[in-house]
XYZ file of C-alpha atoms in Angstrom:
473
model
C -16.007 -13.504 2.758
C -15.205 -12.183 6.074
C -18.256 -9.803 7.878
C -17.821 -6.362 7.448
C -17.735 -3.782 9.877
C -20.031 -0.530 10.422
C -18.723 2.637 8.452
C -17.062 4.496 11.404
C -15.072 7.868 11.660
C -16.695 9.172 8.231
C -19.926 11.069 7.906
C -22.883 8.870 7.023
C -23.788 7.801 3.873
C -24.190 10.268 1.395
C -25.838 8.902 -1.634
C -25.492 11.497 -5.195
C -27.811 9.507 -7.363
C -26.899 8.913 -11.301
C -29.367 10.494 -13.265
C -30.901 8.235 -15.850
C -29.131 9.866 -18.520
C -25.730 9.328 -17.296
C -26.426 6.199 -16.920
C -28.299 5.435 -20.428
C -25.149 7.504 -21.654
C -22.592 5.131 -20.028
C -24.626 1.939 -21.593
C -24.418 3.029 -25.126
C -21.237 4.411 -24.771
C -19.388 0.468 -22.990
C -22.227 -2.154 -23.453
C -21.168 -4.909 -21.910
C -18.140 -2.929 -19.992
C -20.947 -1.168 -18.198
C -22.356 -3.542 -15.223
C -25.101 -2.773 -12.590
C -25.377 -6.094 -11.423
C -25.151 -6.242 -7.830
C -22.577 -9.104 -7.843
C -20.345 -7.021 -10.083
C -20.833 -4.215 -7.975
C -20.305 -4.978 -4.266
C -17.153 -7.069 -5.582
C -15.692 -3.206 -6.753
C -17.564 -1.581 -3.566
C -14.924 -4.050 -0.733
C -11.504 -3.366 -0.630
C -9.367 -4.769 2.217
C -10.756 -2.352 4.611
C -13.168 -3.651 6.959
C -15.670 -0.722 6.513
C -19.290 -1.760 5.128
C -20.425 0.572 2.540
C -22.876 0.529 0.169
C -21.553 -0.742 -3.490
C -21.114 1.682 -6.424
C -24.563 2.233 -8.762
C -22.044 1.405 -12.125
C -19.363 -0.345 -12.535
C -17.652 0.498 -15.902
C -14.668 -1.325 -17.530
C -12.207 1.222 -19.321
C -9.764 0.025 -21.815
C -8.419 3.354 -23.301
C -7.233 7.167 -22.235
C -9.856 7.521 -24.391
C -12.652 5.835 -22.370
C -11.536 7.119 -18.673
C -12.043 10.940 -20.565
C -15.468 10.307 -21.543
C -16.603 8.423 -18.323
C -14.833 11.862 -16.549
C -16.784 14.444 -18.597
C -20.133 12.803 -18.255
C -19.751 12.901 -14.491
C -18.561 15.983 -13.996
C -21.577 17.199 -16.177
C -24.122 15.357 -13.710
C -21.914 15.775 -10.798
C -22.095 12.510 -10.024
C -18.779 10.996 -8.209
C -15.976 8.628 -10.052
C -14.085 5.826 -7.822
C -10.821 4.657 -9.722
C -10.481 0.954 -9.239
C -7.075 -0.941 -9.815
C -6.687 -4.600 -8.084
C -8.761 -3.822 -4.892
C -6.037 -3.897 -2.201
C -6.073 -0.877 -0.365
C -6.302 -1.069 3.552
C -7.888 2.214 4.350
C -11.315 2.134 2.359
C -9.815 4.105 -0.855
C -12.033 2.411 -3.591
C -15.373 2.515 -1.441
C -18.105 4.614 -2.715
C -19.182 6.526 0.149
C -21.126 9.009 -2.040
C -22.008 6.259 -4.557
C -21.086 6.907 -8.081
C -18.911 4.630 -10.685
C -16.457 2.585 -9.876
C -13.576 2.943 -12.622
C -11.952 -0.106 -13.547
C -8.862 0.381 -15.442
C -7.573 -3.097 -14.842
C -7.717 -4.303 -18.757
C -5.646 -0.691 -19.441
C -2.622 -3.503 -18.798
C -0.573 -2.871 -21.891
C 3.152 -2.254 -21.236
C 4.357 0.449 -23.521
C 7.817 1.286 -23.850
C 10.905 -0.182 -22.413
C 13.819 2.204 -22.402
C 16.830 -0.456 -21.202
C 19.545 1.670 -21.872
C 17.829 4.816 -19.529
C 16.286 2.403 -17.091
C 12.743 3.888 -17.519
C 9.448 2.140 -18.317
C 6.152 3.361 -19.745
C 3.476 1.251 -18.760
C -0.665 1.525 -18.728
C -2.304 2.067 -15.379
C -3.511 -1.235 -15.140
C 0.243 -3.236 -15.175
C 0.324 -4.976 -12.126
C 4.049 -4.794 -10.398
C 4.333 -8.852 -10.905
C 3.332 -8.656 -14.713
C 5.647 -5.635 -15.550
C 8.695 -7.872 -13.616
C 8.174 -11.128 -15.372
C 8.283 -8.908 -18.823
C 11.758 -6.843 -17.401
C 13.711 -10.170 -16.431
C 14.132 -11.117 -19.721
C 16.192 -7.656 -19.872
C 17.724 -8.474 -16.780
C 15.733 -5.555 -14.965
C 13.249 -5.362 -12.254
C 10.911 -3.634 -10.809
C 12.103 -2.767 -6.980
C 8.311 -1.573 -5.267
C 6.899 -4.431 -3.470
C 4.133 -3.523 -1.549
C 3.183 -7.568 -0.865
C -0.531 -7.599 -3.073
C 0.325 -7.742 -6.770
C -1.415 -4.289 -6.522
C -1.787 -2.181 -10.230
C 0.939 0.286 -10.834
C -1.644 3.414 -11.388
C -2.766 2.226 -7.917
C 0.472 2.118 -6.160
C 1.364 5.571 -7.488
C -2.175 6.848 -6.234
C -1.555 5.868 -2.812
C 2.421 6.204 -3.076
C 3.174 2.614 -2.035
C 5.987 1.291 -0.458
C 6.644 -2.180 0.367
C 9.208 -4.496 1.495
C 12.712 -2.587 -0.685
C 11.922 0.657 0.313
C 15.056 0.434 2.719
C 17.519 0.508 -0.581
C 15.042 1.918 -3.394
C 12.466 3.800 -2.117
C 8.832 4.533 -2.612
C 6.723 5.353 -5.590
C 7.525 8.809 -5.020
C 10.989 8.257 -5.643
C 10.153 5.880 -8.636
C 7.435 7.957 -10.300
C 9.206 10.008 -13.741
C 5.884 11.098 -14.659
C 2.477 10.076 -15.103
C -0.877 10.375 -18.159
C -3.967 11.537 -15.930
C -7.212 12.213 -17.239
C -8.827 15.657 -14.792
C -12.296 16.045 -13.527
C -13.478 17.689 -16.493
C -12.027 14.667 -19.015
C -9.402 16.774 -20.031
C -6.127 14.712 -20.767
C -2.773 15.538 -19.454
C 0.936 14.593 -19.127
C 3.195 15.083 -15.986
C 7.247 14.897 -16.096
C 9.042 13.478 -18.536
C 11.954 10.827 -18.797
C 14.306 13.057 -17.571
C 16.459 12.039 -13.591
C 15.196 15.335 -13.254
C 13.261 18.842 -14.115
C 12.946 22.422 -12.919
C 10.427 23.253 -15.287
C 6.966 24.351 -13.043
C 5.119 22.929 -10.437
C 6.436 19.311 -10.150
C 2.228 18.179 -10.656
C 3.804 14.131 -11.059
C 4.613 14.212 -7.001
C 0.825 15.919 -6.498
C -0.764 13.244 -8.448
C 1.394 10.599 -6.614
C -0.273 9.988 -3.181
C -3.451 11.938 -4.426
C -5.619 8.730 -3.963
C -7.467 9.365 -7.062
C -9.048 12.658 -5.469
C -7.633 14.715 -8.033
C -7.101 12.842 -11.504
C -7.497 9.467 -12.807
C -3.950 7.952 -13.687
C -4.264 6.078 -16.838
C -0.307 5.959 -17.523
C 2.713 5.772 -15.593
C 6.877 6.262 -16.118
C 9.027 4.432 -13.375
C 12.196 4.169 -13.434
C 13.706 0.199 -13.331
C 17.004 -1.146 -12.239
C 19.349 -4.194 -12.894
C 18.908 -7.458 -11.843
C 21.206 -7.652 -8.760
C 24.202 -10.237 -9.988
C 24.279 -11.679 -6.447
C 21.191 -12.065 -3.923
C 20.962 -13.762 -0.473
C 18.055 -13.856 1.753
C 18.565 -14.859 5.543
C 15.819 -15.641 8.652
C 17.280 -15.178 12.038
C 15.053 -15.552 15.102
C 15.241 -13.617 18.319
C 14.313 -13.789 22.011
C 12.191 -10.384 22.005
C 10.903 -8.122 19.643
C 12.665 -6.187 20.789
C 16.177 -7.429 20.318
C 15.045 -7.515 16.227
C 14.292 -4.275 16.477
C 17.754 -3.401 18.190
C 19.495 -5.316 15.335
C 17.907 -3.311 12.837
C 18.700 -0.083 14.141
C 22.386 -0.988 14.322
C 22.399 -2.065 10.397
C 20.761 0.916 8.931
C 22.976 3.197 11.930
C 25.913 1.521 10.468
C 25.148 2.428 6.510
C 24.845 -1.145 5.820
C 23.438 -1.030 2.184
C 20.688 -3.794 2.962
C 17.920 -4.357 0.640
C 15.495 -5.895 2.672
C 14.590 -6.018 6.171
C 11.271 -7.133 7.187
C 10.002 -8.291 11.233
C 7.827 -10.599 12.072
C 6.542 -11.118 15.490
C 5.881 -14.741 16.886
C 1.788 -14.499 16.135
C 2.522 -13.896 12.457
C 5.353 -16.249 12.284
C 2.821 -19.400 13.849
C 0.092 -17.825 11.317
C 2.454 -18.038 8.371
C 3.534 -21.336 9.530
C -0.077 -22.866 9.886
C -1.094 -21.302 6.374
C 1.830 -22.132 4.368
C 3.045 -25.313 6.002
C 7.096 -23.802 6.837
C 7.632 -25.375 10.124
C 9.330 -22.022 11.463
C 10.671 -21.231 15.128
C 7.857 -19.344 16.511
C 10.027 -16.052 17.251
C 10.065 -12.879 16.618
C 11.924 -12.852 13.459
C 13.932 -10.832 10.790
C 13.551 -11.650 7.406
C 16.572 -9.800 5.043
C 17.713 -9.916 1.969
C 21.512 -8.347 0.472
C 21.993 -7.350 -3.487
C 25.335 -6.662 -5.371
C 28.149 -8.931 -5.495
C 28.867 -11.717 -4.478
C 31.570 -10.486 -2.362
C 29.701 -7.731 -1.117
C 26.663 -9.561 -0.499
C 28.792 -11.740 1.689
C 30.167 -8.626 3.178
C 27.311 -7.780 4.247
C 25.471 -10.501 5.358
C 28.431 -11.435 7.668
C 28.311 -7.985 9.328
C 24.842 -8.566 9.676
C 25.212 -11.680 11.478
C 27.779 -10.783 13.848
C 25.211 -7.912 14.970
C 22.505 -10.377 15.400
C 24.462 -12.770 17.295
C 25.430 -9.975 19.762
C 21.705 -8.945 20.697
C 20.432 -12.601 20.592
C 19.979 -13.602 17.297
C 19.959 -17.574 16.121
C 19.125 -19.767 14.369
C 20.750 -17.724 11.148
C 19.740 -19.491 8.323
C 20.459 -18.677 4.653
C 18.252 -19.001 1.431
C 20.469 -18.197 -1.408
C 18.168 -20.140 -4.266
C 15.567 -18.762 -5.867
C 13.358 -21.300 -5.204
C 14.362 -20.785 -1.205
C 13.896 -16.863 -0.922
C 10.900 -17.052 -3.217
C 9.315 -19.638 -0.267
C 9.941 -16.954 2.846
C 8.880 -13.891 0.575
C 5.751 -15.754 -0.111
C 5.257 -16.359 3.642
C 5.934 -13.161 4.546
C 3.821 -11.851 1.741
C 0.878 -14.133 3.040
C 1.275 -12.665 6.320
C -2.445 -10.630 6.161
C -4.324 -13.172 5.179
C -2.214 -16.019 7.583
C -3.313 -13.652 9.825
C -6.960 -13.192 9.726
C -7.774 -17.481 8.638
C -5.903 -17.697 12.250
C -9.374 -16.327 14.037
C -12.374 -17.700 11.753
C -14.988 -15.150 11.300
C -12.794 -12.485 12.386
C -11.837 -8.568 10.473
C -8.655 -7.110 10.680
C -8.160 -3.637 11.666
C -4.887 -2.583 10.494
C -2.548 0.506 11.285
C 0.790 1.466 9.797
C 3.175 4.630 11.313
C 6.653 5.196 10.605
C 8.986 7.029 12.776
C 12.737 7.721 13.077
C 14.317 4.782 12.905
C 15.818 6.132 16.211
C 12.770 5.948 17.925
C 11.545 2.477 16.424
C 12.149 0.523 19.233
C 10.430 2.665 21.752
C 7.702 2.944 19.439
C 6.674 -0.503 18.900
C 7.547 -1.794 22.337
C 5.036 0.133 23.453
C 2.723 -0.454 21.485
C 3.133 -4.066 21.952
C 2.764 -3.758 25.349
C -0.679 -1.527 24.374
C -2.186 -4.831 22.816
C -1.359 -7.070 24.775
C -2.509 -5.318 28.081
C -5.733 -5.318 26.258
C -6.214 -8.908 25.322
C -6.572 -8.298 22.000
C -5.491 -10.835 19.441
C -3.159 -9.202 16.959
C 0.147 -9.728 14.677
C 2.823 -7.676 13.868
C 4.933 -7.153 10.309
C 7.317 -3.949 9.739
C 9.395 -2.990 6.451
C 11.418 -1.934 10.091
C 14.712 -0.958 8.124
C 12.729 2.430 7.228
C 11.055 2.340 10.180
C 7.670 1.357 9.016
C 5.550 -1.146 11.007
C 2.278 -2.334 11.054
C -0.411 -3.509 13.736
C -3.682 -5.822 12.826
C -6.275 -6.345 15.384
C -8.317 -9.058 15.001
C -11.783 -8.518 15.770
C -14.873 -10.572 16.240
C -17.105 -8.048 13.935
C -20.483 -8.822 16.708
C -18.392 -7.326 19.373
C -18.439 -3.528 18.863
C -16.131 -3.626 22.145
C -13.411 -5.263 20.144
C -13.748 -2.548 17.307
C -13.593 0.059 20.050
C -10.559 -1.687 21.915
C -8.830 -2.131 18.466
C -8.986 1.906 17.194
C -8.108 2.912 20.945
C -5.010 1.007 20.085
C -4.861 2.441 16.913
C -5.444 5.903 18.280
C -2.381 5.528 20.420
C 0.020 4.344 18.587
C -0.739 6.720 15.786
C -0.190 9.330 18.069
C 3.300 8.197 19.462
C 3.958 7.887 16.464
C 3.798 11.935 15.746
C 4.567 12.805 19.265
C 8.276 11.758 18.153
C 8.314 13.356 14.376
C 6.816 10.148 12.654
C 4.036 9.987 10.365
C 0.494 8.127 10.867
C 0.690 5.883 7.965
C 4.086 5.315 6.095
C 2.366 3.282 3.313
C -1.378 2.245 3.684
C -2.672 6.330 3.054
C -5.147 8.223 4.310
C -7.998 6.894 2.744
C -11.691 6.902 4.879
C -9.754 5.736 8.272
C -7.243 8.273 9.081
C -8.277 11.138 8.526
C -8.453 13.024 11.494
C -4.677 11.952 11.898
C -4.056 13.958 8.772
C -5.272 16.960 10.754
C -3.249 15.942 13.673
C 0.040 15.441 11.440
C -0.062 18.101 8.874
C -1.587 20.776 11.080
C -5.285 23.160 9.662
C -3.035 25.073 7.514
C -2.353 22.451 5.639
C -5.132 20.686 5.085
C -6.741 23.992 3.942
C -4.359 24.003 1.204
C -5.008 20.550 -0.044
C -9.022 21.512 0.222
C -7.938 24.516 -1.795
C -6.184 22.362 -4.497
C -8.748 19.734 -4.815
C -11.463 22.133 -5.235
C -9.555 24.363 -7.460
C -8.942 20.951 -9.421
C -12.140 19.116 -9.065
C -14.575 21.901 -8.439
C -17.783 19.420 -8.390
C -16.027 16.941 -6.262
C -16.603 14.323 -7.932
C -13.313 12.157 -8.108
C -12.938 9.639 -5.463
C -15.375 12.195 -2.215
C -14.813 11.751 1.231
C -11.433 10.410 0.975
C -8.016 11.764 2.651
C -10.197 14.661 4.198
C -13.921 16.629 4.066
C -15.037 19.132 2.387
């Protein structure tokens, strides 16, 4: 395990202890499911972040609606704070207890419960990682289209209202979310939404609860909808002289309406990463990465549009990968990417950053911050879902230089705020979390936040789902 990092940007440590009668409670209630073993605990108190915080004081296993209700009431009776834990891939310090508490693990909720073919919805448990609902939908010729890279849980991906590498044709989680179970604060069940394309019926609570990172309820169940198995699919590399010039291309395919399913960048430090971790043998280039669905005449349609663009601003090198042995390889790569990254530098923590912006303004926007890095001396990679105009930074940082760590979240801090100078967001996937916070401020303006204090104290008056997460109270 990499060294962590010092808890920055978030007030220090506040501890709520568990009273021994929570805890005594909790032990009769889950034997063995309880744990407060220290191994068991710091592995549900690390996320992908690189902040060091002290572990949870419980871990506790849930396998039923049932269990997450009880484990809610009992804390909100001794106020003590609730984590909810999924797979433990978040980038922004979601699942740390920075108030201590329980860590919620509703990874063996993993049941899937109803597959509606014929409506193209699916019920599934909180638990359900994206990979295990998929390899149960291709036998009905269906898939699941999110694809945020980890095989991350579905509850999770609707907390933090995930994205991935198809958001460019299908969206996010917040376009993918019918409806949700939740358990509240207080342990009361409810349901959100329904099956239904659509509703008019009330406050639409399914899009509060998606994105909420488990500040408000614990999701325990979750409808998506699903789509069919594309009958033609073609995945293409094509290397470029710049960045730059991949950038360029991409603006011109989504400008042009080009339905393209895929479009991911690589820069040339992640491409000789990828290469050195998974043995590809790549041109170290900045490269695109793309993939076309629908048939096969419009799939070569497309692709040959999208090569004649490429060619134009530089592109070469255009190699296809229409097997599914062949695209699964480069997916893999390019899903590798963050780890490639940080076994490049031994020893070494990745600070990441994520913004989306117009995809007007993409080019200007990572240019310079490109240029911001590199001025600095700071080793780094570069990946973007760049046909929504999503991209993301990681610094690599030697954790015994706090120099580095304050070089990497200057960086950070600047590119964040191009970002909303020119109507973009600070994080287009990765949330909130512990790390951006004070860009949530910056973005959504005091107003604003004041309202989402007001709703997650009107919600959770004891605050004790998830504390000190997306903003303070």
């Amino acid at each position: 395990m990499n060294a962590a990092l010092p808890l920055t940007h978030v007030p220090e440590h506040l501890a709520r202890a568990m009273p021994a009668a929570m805890l005594q409670a909790l032990q009769q209630r889950f034997g063995a499911r309880c744990h407060t073993g220290l191994a068991m605990r710091e592995q549900h108190g690390r996320d992908e972040s690189p902040f060091d915080v002290p572990p949870p004081e419980a871990v506790v296993f849930a396998e039923s609606v049932e269990d997450v209700a009880f484990t809610l009431a009992l804390a909100h009776e001794h106020a003590v704070p609730v984590i909810p834990y999924g797979s433990g891939t978040s980038l922004e310090g979601h699942l740390l207890a920075v108030q201590g508490g329980v860590s919620l693990d509703v990874s063996r909720m993993n049941q899937i419960l109803q597959i509606n073919a014929e409506d193209l919805t699916v019920t599934v448990q909180a638990g359900v990682t994206r990979n295990q609902l998929n390899a149960e939908l291709r036998h009905a010729g269906l898939f699941f289209p999110i694809d945020p890279g980890a095989d991350a849980s579905l509850g999770g991906m609707a907390a933090t209202r995930a994205s991935g590498t198809n958001a460019v044709r299908y969206g996010s989680m917040r376009e993918n979310v019918l409806g949700l179970g939740a358990v509240t604060a207080q342990g009361q069940v409810l349901r959100t939404g329904t099956r239904a394309r659509k509703s008019s019926a009330g406050y639409d609570l399914t899009r509060l609860l998606v994105g909420s990172e488990g500040t408000l309820a614990v999701i325990t169940e979750v409808c998506l909808r699903i789509y069919p198995l594309p009958e033609a699919v073609s995945a293409a590399v094509c290397f470029f002289p710049t960045v730059d010039a991949a950038v360029q291309t991409t603006m011109q395919i989504i400008q042009m309406g080009l339905p393209i399913a895929r479009c991911e960048l690589l820069d040339a430090n992640t491409v000789r990463a990828v290469n050195q971790h998974d043995h590809l043998g790549l041109r170290e280039a900045p490269m695109l990465l793309m993939e076309f669905h629908g048939s096969p005449a419009s799939v070569a349609e497309q692709a040959q549009t999208v090569q004649e663009i490429a060619r134009e601003l530089g592109g070469e090198d255009f190699d296809w990968a229409s097997t599914p042995e062949a695209r699964t390889r480069l997916w893999t790569a390019r899903h590798h990417a963050y780890l490639s990254a940080v076994q490049s530098k031994p020893g070494c923590r990745c600070v990441t950053t994520d913004t989306c912006v117009p995809i007007s303004r993409l080019a200007e926007s990572i240019n310079a911050s490109v240029a911001e890095v590199e001025a600095a001396g700071l080793p780094y990679f570069l990946v973007g879902h760049v046909g929504d105009g999503n991209f993301h930074l990681g610094y690599l940082i030697d954790p015994a230089l706090p120099q580095e760590r304050e070089t990497a979240e200057r960086l950070s801090h600047q590119m964040v705020m191009r970002a909303l100078k020119i109507e973009g967001t600070c994080t287009g996937e990765h949330g909130i979390g512990l790390h951006k916070q004070g860009f949530l401020i910056e973005e959504a303006g005091e107003p604003a936040v004041a309202m989402m204090r007001s709703i997650k104290q009107a919600l959770d008056p004891r605050n004790i789902m998830n504390p000190g997460k997306i903003f303070q109270l």
